[in-house]
């Protein structure tokens, strides 16, 4: 698509995905027209280079600059926000990446309060209809009250030991028993519960979304930790994951507010390809031949992107093993417009049905806008309107899709995965990814103690990285007088 013009019809058909593909192509190669921002400082050489301008990176950059360090942010994309992406679909704003926020998520809530952002409600409750699709493709129209009962019963039984396992959720290994159960997959635990088939299908669909893959590969303990973070309460957990977005411009506006509050220099469209560390500093070389020097570097990349960078010397074996095995998700998000007013509906579709969760975002006389979340995008071509329509009509038989807007994070070269999802046996090793190595520091939601699959985890990790870098540089400065 980078070498062909995109006409209005294809943009309307592919929506934000087409626009995103063009944007990515613009910075995948040399980008002499890349955007840059002078933060008002003296420029390089820098105290700290932050690689990645998602919420982890921009939080770290802001906080480091506030400490008085000279900071540059190097971002491969032509935009900030990382795996959040506020775009537009048929004239309305949509979130094609991470979007859910809540007041039980303390770090992102603090940022919203700091910059004056309110919550925007998604019509999750007072449903007109709800559906559960079992793994064999059979669809069950379940009254909303019964749907809630089935799901909540299954959810509570799956997470029954959460308060004992995670008495302090932000210290996930405070109870050492957690280390012993990380080899239990979500599939194994789910199978042990003897659930009603519909309840099991609904919960399985939810878990596949968090797993970003088959439940046989997903860490049971890591999901229970997320539940514990929501005060061990099923209503609060559901409310935190699907009900609230950021008002007044969405994730993009909040990200901009954080970065605008920083004195950091910013270089967009700048792809870091090589990192060389010495006793005195870090040298970063980019795909288009630039070189940046800093005393320290903070990496905030999705786990799957690290192999694209040549580290000299190489990263520790523990980090390399986690990068290879510990965290990945095959997920994606899409929006679709349907001619008919379907009302306020919600559906859970068990694996291997590809559209695992389908919820109404907006409905009225001019039709319905639906959001679908996929745990396994590889099961369907999201750009194929006919294929998507066929799946949707299993739930809504007379639904006619007029427009779709998918975004495939797995095929995005600067994420290569959707949200962080710990594989069975690897949750207990996520702190290996967070450990500093000399002058290199590591953030990103996969390294967070708390809400690791959410924006909140990214912000948390950026705060931690700032503290770690500041402690190191301040010790050096004190030693050198």
Coordinates of C-alpha atoms in Angstrom, one line a residue, residues 133-137 204 208 349-356 376 379-380 391 394:
X133 CA -21.6 -18.7 21.1
X134 CA -20.1 -22.0 22.1
X135 CA -16.9 -23.4 20.5
X136 CA -18.9 -25.5 17.9
X137 CA -20.5 -22.3 16.5
X204 CA -13.5 -19.0 27.9
X208 CA -9.0 -15.9 25.1
X349 CA -17.9 -16.1 21.3
X350 CA -15.8 -19.0 22.5
X351 CA -12.6 -20.0 20.7
X352 CA -12.1 -20.8 17.9
X353 CA -14.8 -18.4 16.8
X354 CA -12.7 -15.3 15.8
X355 CA -14.8 -12.4 17.0
X356 CA -14.6 -13.2 20.7
X376 CA -6.7 -14.6 17.7
X379 CA -8.2 -17.0 12.5
X380 CA -9.7 -14.5 10.1
X391 CA -19.1 -14.2 11.3
X394 CA -24.0 -16.0 13.1

